[in-house]
Amino acid sequence: NAGVTQTPKFQVLKTGQSMTLQCAQDMNHNSMYWYRQDPGMGLRLIYYSASEGTTDKGEVPNGYNVSRLNKREFSLRLESAAPSQTSVYFCASSGDSPNNPNTGELFFGEGSRLTVL
Amino acid sequence: DQQVKQNSPSLSVQEGRISILNCDYTNSMFDYFLWYKKYPAEGPTFLISISSIKDKNEDGRFTVFLNKSAKHLSLHIVPSQPGDSAVYFCAASWRRGGSNYKLTFGKGTLLTVNP
């Protein structure tokens, strides 16, 4: 059971370089999310996609772009990396059924550790 | 402004005793609350949830209590086991508001269960 798969798991960038974090889920979920985790800051939402073809900003979107390529895949792009973007990035997905109290739970990938020098 | 607060960065308990992790929230629109557990180098995993129409939900050793008037919830783990040692995140969402189940997370509490 793959669940949510993120690549790469580790990346070191120089300031100003660009890169894309890839995420894919095999649970047929409509919603996908990108979070970042920083020490003492918890998990903060960068962008989310409620369904294929739609994306919306979260709490900390500056410096990032996203693409919902299809229902399975949601990528996060850093166009010009900055040291402040050094973080662990988590992709997540969720099913959405308003009448099912057990949905709405997020399923997370294992994380991508990014260092910007 | 932090809408979900976990004021204890860490908690240490003895194996077999009760662990109580606390969480406060400020947004009265939140109507669904979840706890996630995270081990090092892994993604968070869902633990237990509670809807605002309830005040208690149990799942094995884990119980979540919700006090809406105080905007407070707590996670009880009884008995605590060394394998429970992890970071616990409290999260909240506004499902009736059509927030697409976006979760707002607290900063987490590191639980250490000593053998």
mmCIF file of C-alpha atoms in Angstrom, chain A residues 25-84:
data_model
loop_
_atom_site.group_PDB
_atom_site.id
_atom_site.type_symbol
_atom_site.label_atom_id
_atom_site.label_comp_id
_atom_site.label_asym_id
_atom_site.label_seq_id
_atom_site.Cartn_x
_atom_site.Cartn_y
_atom_site.Cartn_z
ATOM 1 C CA GLN A 25 -1.423 9.418 -4.005
ATOM 2 C CA ASP A 26 -3.120 6.179 -4.932
ATOM 3 C CA MET A 27 -6.181 6.447 -2.684
ATOM 4 C CA ASN A 28 -8.398 8.226 -5.227
ATOM 5 C CA HIS A 29 -8.617 11.240 -2.931
ATOM 6 C CA ASN A 30 -9.974 14.506 -4.243
ATOM 7 C CA SER A 31 -8.043 16.848 -1.946
ATOM 8 C CA MET A 32 -4.291 17.249 -1.710
ATOM 9 C CA TYR A 33 -2.119 19.519 0.410
ATOM 10 C CA TRP A 34 1.412 20.741 0.915
ATOM 11 C CA TYR A 35 2.585 21.528 4.445
ATOM 12 C CA ARG A 36 5.925 22.586 5.811
ATOM 13 C CA GLN A 37 7.223 21.718 9.252
ATOM 14 C CA ASP A 38 9.727 23.915 11.015
ATOM 15 C CA PRO A 39 11.111 23.527 14.549
ATOM 16 C CA GLY A 40 8.741 25.051 17.070
ATOM 17 C CA MET A 41 6.241 25.992 14.342
ATOM 18 C CA GLY A 42 4.218 22.849 13.841
ATOM 19 C CA LEU A 43 2.746 22.126 10.419
ATOM 20 C CA ARG A 44 1.771 25.069 8.259
ATOM 21 C CA LEU A 45 -0.305 24.823 5.097
ATOM 22 C CA ILE A 46 1.383 26.165 1.973
ATOM 23 C CA TYR A 47 -1.150 25.337 -0.761
ATOM 24 C CA TYR A 48 -3.990 22.934 -1.206
ATOM 25 C CA SER A 49 -6.080 21.546 -4.014
ATOM 26 C CA ALA A 50 -9.677 20.669 -3.267
ATOM 27 C CA SER A 51 -10.098 18.855 -6.566
ATOM 28 C CA GLU A 52 -8.368 18.290 -9.874
ATOM 29 C CA GLY A 53 -7.924 21.594 -11.640
ATOM 30 C CA THR A 54 -8.205 23.814 -8.565
ATOM 31 C CA THR A 55 -5.569 25.171 -6.208
ATOM 32 C CA ASP A 56 -5.726 27.652 -3.339
ATOM 33 C CA LYS A 57 -3.291 29.403 -1.070
ATOM 34 C CA GLY A 58 -2.819 28.285 2.467
ATOM 35 C CA GLU A 59 -1.164 30.016 5.375
ATOM 36 C CA VAL A 60 2.358 30.461 3.943
ATOM 37 C CA PRO A 61 2.197 30.474 0.100
ATOM 38 C CA ASN A 62 4.841 33.097 -0.681
ATOM 39 C CA GLY A 63 7.758 31.770 -2.717
ATOM 40 C CA TYR A 64 5.902 28.664 -3.877
ATOM 41 C CA ASN A 65 3.789 27.538 -6.800
ATOM 42 C CA VAL A 66 1.779 24.379 -7.197
ATOM 43 C CA SER A 67 0.312 22.288 -9.982
ATOM 44 C CA ARG A 68 -2.452 19.734 -9.684
ATOM 45 C CA LEU A 69 -1.377 17.682 -12.661
ATOM 46 C CA ASN A 70 -4.220 15.172 -12.372
ATOM 47 C CA LYS A 71 -6.201 13.577 -9.576
ATOM 48 C CA ARG A 72 -3.186 11.602 -8.372
ATOM 49 C CA GLU A 73 -0.408 14.175 -8.530
ATOM 50 C CA PHE A 74 0.225 17.514 -6.827
ATOM 51 C CA SER A 75 3.613 19.203 -7.210
ATOM 52 C CA LEU A 76 5.210 22.056 -5.290
ATOM 53 C CA ARG A 77 7.703 24.320 -7.029
ATOM 54 C CA LEU A 78 10.273 26.688 -5.599
ATOM 55 C CA GLU A 79 11.213 29.087 -8.387
ATOM 56 C CA SER A 80 14.061 30.825 -6.567
ATOM 57 C CA ALA A 81 14.953 29.060 -3.351
ATOM 58 C CA ALA A 82 15.809 31.063 -0.245
ATOM 59 C CA PRO A 83 17.388 29.914 3.046
ATOM 60 C CA SER A 84 14.046 30.631 4.766
#
